[in-house]
CSV table of C-alpha atoms in Angstrom, one decimal:
chain,number,residue,atom,x,y,z
A,26,MET,CA,11.9,-146.6,180.5
A,27,GLN,CA,14.5,-145.2,182.7
A,28,ASN,CA,13.9,-141.8,184.2
A,29,ASN,CA,16.7,-139.9,182.4
A,30,ALA,CA,14.8,-137.4,180.4
A,31,ASN,CA,17.0,-134.6,181.4
A,32,ASP,CA,20.2,-136.3,180.3
A,33,SER,CA,22.0,-134.8,177.3
A,34,LEU,CA,21.7,-137.2,174.4
A,35,THR,CA,23.6,-137.0,171.1
A,36,GLN,CA,22.7,-138.7,167.9
A,37,ASP,CA,25.6,-141.1,168.5
A,38,ASP,CA,24.1,-142.1,171.9
A,39,ILE,CA,20.8,-143.1,170.4
A,40,GLY,CA,22.2,-144.5,167.1
A,41,SER,CA,20.1,-142.5,164.7
A,42,LEU,CA,20.3,-142.4,160.9
A,43,PRO,CA,20.1,-139.3,158.7
A,44,ASP,CA,16.4,-138.8,157.8
A,45,LYS,CA,17.2,-138.2,154.1
A,46,GLU,CA,19.1,-141.5,153.9
A,47,TRP,CA,16.5,-143.4,155.8
A,48,ASN,CA,13.7,-142.1,153.6
A,49,ILE,CA,15.6,-142.9,150.4
A,50,PHE,CA,16.3,-146.4,151.7
A,51,LEU,CA,12.6,-147.0,152.4
A,52,TYR,CA,11.0,-145.2,149.5
A,53,SER,CA,13.4,-144.7,146.6
A,54,GLY,CA,11.1,-146.5,144.2
A,55,ILE,CA,8.2,-144.2,145.3
A,56,LEU,CA,10.2,-140.9,145.5
A,57,ILE,CA,11.2,-141.0,141.9
A,58,ASN,CA,7.5,-140.7,141.0
A,59,ILE,CA,6.5,-138.2,143.7
A,60,LYS,CA,9.4,-135.8,143.5
A,61,GLY,CA,10.6,-136.8,140.0
A,62,VAL,CA,14.1,-137.1,138.7
A,63,THR,CA,16.1,-134.2,137.2
A,64,PRO,CA,16.3,-134.7,133.4
A,65,GLN,CA,19.8,-135.7,132.1
A,66,PRO,CA,19.1,-136.1,128.4
A,67,ARG,CA,22.7,-137.1,127.4
A,68,LEU,CA,23.1,-139.6,130.1
A,69,ASP,CA,19.6,-141.0,129.5
A,70,SER,CA,20.5,-141.4,125.8
A,71,LEU,CA,23.6,-143.4,126.6
A,72,TYR,CA,21.6,-145.5,129.1
A,73,GLU,CA,19.1,-146.3,126.3
A,74,ILE,CA,22.0,-147.7,124.3
A,75,TYR,CA,23.8,-149.5,127.1
A,76,LYS,CA,20.7,-151.1,128.7
A,77,ASN,CA,20.8,-153.5,125.8
A,78,ARG,CA,24.5,-154.2,126.4
A,79,HIS,CA,26.4,-154.2,129.6
A,80,LEU,CA,23.5,-152.6,131.6
A,81,LEU,CA,21.1,-155.2,130.5
A,82,TRP,CA,20.6,-156.0,134.3
A,83,LEU,CA,19.7,-152.4,135.1
A,84,SER,CA,16.0,-151.7,134.7
A,85,ASP,CA,14.5,-148.3,133.9
A,86,SER,CA,13.2,-148.0,137.4
A,87,ARG,CA,16.6,-148.7,138.9
A,88,TRP,CA,18.3,-146.3,136.6
A,89,ARG,CA,15.9,-143.5,137.7
A,90,GLN,CA,16.5,-144.4,141.3
A,91,CYS,CA,20.3,-144.1,140.7
A,92,GLN,CA,19.6,-140.6,139.2
A,93,TYR,CA,17.6,-139.7,142.2
A,94,VAL,CA,20.1,-140.8,144.8
A,95,SER,CA,23.0,-139.2,142.8
A,96,SER,CA,21.3,-135.8,142.9
A,97,HIS,CA,20.2,-136.0,146.5
A,98,LEU,CA,23.2,-137.6,148.3
A,99,GLU,CA,26.7,-136.2,147.6
A,100,PRO,CA,28.5,-139.6,148.1
A,101,PHE,CA,26.5,-140.9,145.1
A,102,SER,CA,27.2,-138.0,142.7
A,103,LEU,CA,29.4,-140.1,140.4
A,104,LEU,CA,27.1,-143.2,140.4
A,105,CYS,CA,25.3,-142.7,137.0
A,106,LYS,CA,28.4,-141.7,135.1
A,107,SER,CA,30.3,-144.7,136.6
A,108,LEU,CA,27.5,-147.1,135.7
A,109,LEU,CA,27.7,-145.9,132.1
A,110,SER,CA,31.4,-145.9,131.7
A,111,ASN,CA,32.9,-148.5,134.0
A,112,VAL,CA,31.8,-151.9,132.7
A,113,LEU,CA,34.4,-153.8,134.8
A,114,GLN,CA,33.4,-152.3,138.1
A,115,TRP,CA,29.7,-152.9,137.7
A,116,ASN,CA,30.2,-156.3,136.3
A,117,ALA,CA,32.1,-157.1,139.5
A,118,PHE,CA,29.1,-155.7,141.5
A,119,LYS,CA,26.5,-157.5,139.5
A,120,ASN,CA,28.3,-160.9,139.8
A,121,SER,CA,29.3,-160.6,143.5
A,122,THR,CA,27.5,-162.6,146.2
A,123,ALA,CA,29.1,-160.6,149.0
A,124,LEU,CA,28.2,-157.0,148.0
A,125,TYR,CA,28.4,-155.5,151.5
A,126,PHE,CA,32.0,-156.6,151.9
A,127,LEU,CA,32.9,-155.9,148.2
A,128,MET,CA,32.2,-152.2,148.7
A,129,SER,CA,34.3,-152.0,151.9
A,130,THR,CA,37.5,-151.7,149.7
A,131,PRO,CA,38.2,-149.7,146.6
A,132,PHE,CA,37.5,-151.3,143.2
A,133,SER,CA,40.6,-152.4,141.3
A,134,SER,CA,40.6,-153.3,137.7
A,135,GLU,CA,44.0,-155.0,137.8
A,136,ASN,CA,44.2,-158.3,136.0
A,137,ALA,CA,40.7,-157.7,134.6
A,138,SER,CA,40.1,-157.8,130.9
A,139,LEU,CA,37.2,-156.6,128.8
A,140,GLU,CA,36.4,-157.2,125.2
A,141,GLU,CA,35.4,-153.8,123.8
A,142,SER,CA,32.3,-153.9,121.6
A,143,GLU,CA,32.2,-151.8,118.5
A,144,LYS,CA,30.6,-148.4,119.1
A,145,SER,CA,27.8,-147.1,116.9
A,146,PRO,CA,28.0,-143.6,115.3
A,147,GLU,CA,25.2,-142.5,117.8
A,148,GLU,CA,27.2,-143.7,120.7
A,149,ILE,CA,30.4,-142.0,119.5
A,150,GLU,CA,28.6,-138.7,119.1
A,151,LEU,CA,27.1,-139.0,122.6
A,152,LEU,CA,30.5,-139.8,124.1
A,153,ASN,CA,32.1,-136.9,122.3
A,154,GLU,CA,29.5,-134.6,123.9
A,155,ASN,CA,30.4,-136.2,127.3
A,156,GLU,CA,34.1,-136.5,127.1
A,157,GLU,CA,34.5,-137.5,130.8
A,158,LEU,CA,32.7,-140.7,129.9
A,159,CYS,CA,35.3,-141.8,127.3
A,160,ASN,CA,37.4,-143.1,130.2
A,161,SER,CA,36.1,-145.4,132.9
A,162,ILE,CA,34.9,-143.5,136.0
A,163,ASN,CA,35.5,-145.4,139.2
A,164,PHE,CA,32.7,-145.1,141.7
A,165,PRO,CA,34.3,-144.7,145.2
A,166,TRP,CA,32.0,-147.1,147.0
A,167,GLU,CA,34.6,-147.7,149.7
A,168,LYS,CA,33.8,-144.1,150.9
A,169,LEU,CA,30.2,-144.9,151.5
A,170,THR,CA,29.0,-145.4,155.1
A,171,PRO,CA,27.8,-148.9,155.9
A,172,PHE,CA,24.2,-147.7,155.7
A,173,GLN,CA,24.8,-146.0,152.3
A,174,ARG,CA,26.1,-149.3,151.0
A,175,LEU,CA,22.7,-150.8,152.0
A,176,ILE,CA,21.0,-148.0,150.0
A,177,LEU,CA,23.0,-148.9,146.9
A,178,ILE,CA,22.4,-152.7,147.3
A,179,LYS,CA,18.6,-152.1,147.7
A,180,ILE,CA,18.5,-150.1,144.5
A,181,LEU,CA,20.7,-152.2,142.3
A,182,ASN,CA,20.6,-155.7,143.6
A,183,PRO,CA,17.8,-156.1,146.2
A,184,GLU,CA,18.0,-159.9,146.3
A,185,TYR,CA,21.1,-159.5,148.4
A,186,LEU,CA,19.7,-156.9,150.7
A,187,LYS,CA,18.5,-159.3,153.5
A,188,ASN,CA,21.9,-160.9,153.8
A,189,SER,CA,23.6,-157.4,153.7
A,190,VAL,CA,21.3,-156.1,156.4
A,191,ARG,CA,22.4,-159.0,158.6
A,192,LYS,CA,26.0,-158.1,158.0
A,193,PHE,CA,25.3,-154.5,158.8
A,194,ILE,CA,23.5,-155.4,162.1
A,195,THR,CA,26.3,-157.8,163.1
A,196,GLU,CA,28.9,-155.1,162.4
A,197,LYS,CA,27.1,-152.3,164.3
A,198,LEU,CA,25.2,-154.1,167.1
A,199,GLY,CA,26.6,-157.6,167.4
A,200,SER,CA,25.6,-161.0,166.2
A,201,GLU,CA,23.2,-161.5,169.0
A,202,TYR,CA,20.8,-159.2,167.3
A,203,ILE,CA,20.3,-161.4,164.3
A,204,HIS,CA,19.5,-164.6,166.2
A,205,ARG,CA,16.0,-165.3,167.5
A,206,THR,CA,15.9,-165.1,171.3
A,207,GLY,CA,13.2,-164.6,173.9
A,208,THR,CA,12.4,-161.0,174.9
A,209,ASN,CA,14.7,-159.9,177.7
A,210,PHE,CA,13.1,-156.9,179.2
A,211,LYS,CA,15.9,-156.5,181.8
A,212,GLU,CA,18.5,-155.9,179.0
A,213,LEU,CA,16.1,-153.7,177.1
A,214,TYR,CA,15.5,-151.6,180.2
A,215,LYS,CA,19.2,-151.1,180.7
A,216,GLU,CA,19.6,-149.8,177.2
A,217,SER,CA,16.6,-147.6,177.2
A,218,ASN,CA,16.2,-143.9,178.0
A,219,ALA,CA,13.2,-141.7,178.6
A,220,ARG,CA,13.4,-140.0,175.2
A,221,THR,CA,13.5,-143.1,173.0
A,222,PRO,CA,10.5,-145.4,172.9
A,223,LEU,CA,11.0,-149.2,172.9
A,224,ILE,CA,9.4,-150.8,169.9
A,225,LEU,CA,8.6,-154.5,170.4
A,226,ILE,CA,8.0,-156.5,167.2
A,227,HIS,CA,6.8,-160.1,167.8
A,228,SER,CA,5.5,-163.0,165.9
A,229,GLN,CA,1.8,-163.5,165.3
A,230,GLY,CA,0.1,-165.1,168.3
A,231,ILE,CA,2.7,-164.0,170.8
A,232,ASP,CA,1.5,-161.7,173.7
A,233,LEU,CA,4.2,-159.9,175.6
A,234,THR,CA,1.8,-158.3,178.1
A,235,ASN,CA,2.3,-160.8,180.9
A,236,THR,CA,6.1,-160.8,180.4
A,237,LEU,CA,6.1,-157.0,180.6
A,238,LEU,CA,4.0,-157.0,183.7
A,239,LYS,CA,6.1,-159.6,185.4
A,240,PHE,CA,9.2,-157.6,184.7
A,241,ALA,CA,7.5,-154.4,186.0
A,242,GLN,CA,6.6,-156.2,189.2
A,243,GLU,CA,10.1,-157.6,189.7
A,244,LEU,CA,11.7,-154.1,189.1
A,245,LYS,CA,9.3,-151.9,191.1
A,246,GLY,CA,7.4,-154.3,193.3
A,247,THR,CA,4.2,-153.1,191.7
A,248,THR,CA,2.6,-152.6,188.2
A,249,ARG,CA,0.8,-149.4,189.1
A,250,HIS,CA,3.3,-147.4,187.0
A,251,VAL,CA,2.3,-149.3,183.9
A,252,THR,CA,-0.6,-148.0,181.7
A,253,MET,CA,-1.8,-150.1,178.8
A,254,LEU,CA,-3.9,-149.3,175.8
A,255,SER,CA,-4.7,-151.4,172.8
A,256,LEU,CA,-4.7,-149.1,169.8
A,257,GLY,CA,-7.4,-149.2,167.1
A,258,HIS,CA,-10.3,-147.1,165.9
A,259,GLY,CA,-10.8,-144.0,168.0
A,260,GLN,CA,-8.0,-144.7,170.5
A,261,ALA,CA,-5.4,-142.2,169.2
A,262,ALA,CA,-6.7,-139.3,171.3
A,263,LYS,CA,-6.7,-141.5,174.4
A,264,ALA,CA,-3.2,-142.7,173.8
A,265,GLU,CA,-2.0,-139.1,173.4
A,266,ASP,CA,-3.7,-138.2,176.7
A,267,LEU,CA,-2.1,-141.1,178.5
A,268,ILE,CA,1.4,-140.0,177.3
A,269,VAL,CA,0.8,-136.4,178.3
A,270,LYS,CA,-0.3,-137.4,181.8
A,271,ALA,CA,2.6,-139.8,182.2
A,272,LEU,CA,5.0,-137.0,181.5
A,273,THR,CA,3.9,-135.2,184.7
A,274,LYS,CA,4.7,-138.2,186.9
A,275,THR,CA,7.9,-140.1,187.7
A,276,GLU,CA,8.9,-143.3,185.9
A,277,GLN,CA,5.6,-143.9,184.3
A,278,TRP,CA,5.3,-146.4,181.5
A,279,VAL,CA,2.7,-146.2,178.7
A,280,PHE,CA,2.4,-149.5,176.8
A,281,LEU,CA,0.7,-149.1,173.4
A,282,GLN,CA,-0.4,-152.4,171.9
A,283,ASN,CA,-1.3,-153.2,168.3
A,284,CYS,CA,0.3,-150.2,166.8
A,285,HIS,CA,-0.1,-151.7,163.4
A,286,LEU,CA,-3.9,-151.0,163.7
A,287,ALA,CA,-3.2,-147.2,164.1
A,288,ALA,CA,-0.8,-146.5,161.3
A,289,SER,CA,-2.3,-143.0,160.8
A,290,PHE,CA,-1.5,-142.1,164.4
A,291,MET,CA,2.2,-143.1,164.1
A,292,PRO,CA,3.4,-139.7,162.6
A,293,ARG,CA,1.6,-137.9,165.5
A,294,LEU,CA,3.2,-140.3,168.0
A,295,CYS,CA,6.6,-139.6,166.4
A,296,ALA,CA,6.0,-135.9,166.8
A,297,ILE,CA,5.1,-136.3,170.4
A,298,VAL,CA,8.2,-138.3,171.1
A,299,GLU,CA,10.5,-135.8,169.3
A,300,SER,CA,8.9,-132.9,171.2
């Protein structure tokens, strides 16, 4: 990586995402079991009725994830109430094949019609206890950030997540990042900095070692500044030692291979990088 460790870097410079949003995106289905969901008896009672009607597509797990995200991320605070009350908006969401773009503009119910089903006494009683749900509550999805849109798609309609992620990457980074190309270390090097590691993900059977060494030779006229270590059982301490030693020298590269074999070391590696 380039020797710019002393440069002042902001979050915008390195393109980071809020930790809370990233964790919810990755683990929302797990977090509802680990951290639990704040009980909302009245909303839960209405959900039990509506999951056999207009929310037939919304599983119990997805409902709990909606409750979790609505209580932990302010932009989602109206999500659950909107799901229960705004049939038109969420039918549009459910039936859309372009969810990422659908949520870029406010929902409009103009020219839409809905046949109201007869309400049961239990439903009427619950709605009387939650008067704000008697009218349709619009969820302002147009105010979500692009990444927050991905969170909602992952929770409610994950089959469209892959395509939505491609749209997100194209919008934020450019279409070249969604097409398969050879590894261009020269371009990677230009975009790198000494505080942010480069993570190389490649297909099975592909070895980037020779490509990296060739680039190092072309750039520096030598490969002596490159230290390589294949991670695995018992190699974590050695990897940490190599990184610490590299920090005392100029423009040293530490190339850690097979990181997937040392998953337990990754949190420690993250802490080292952040420190």
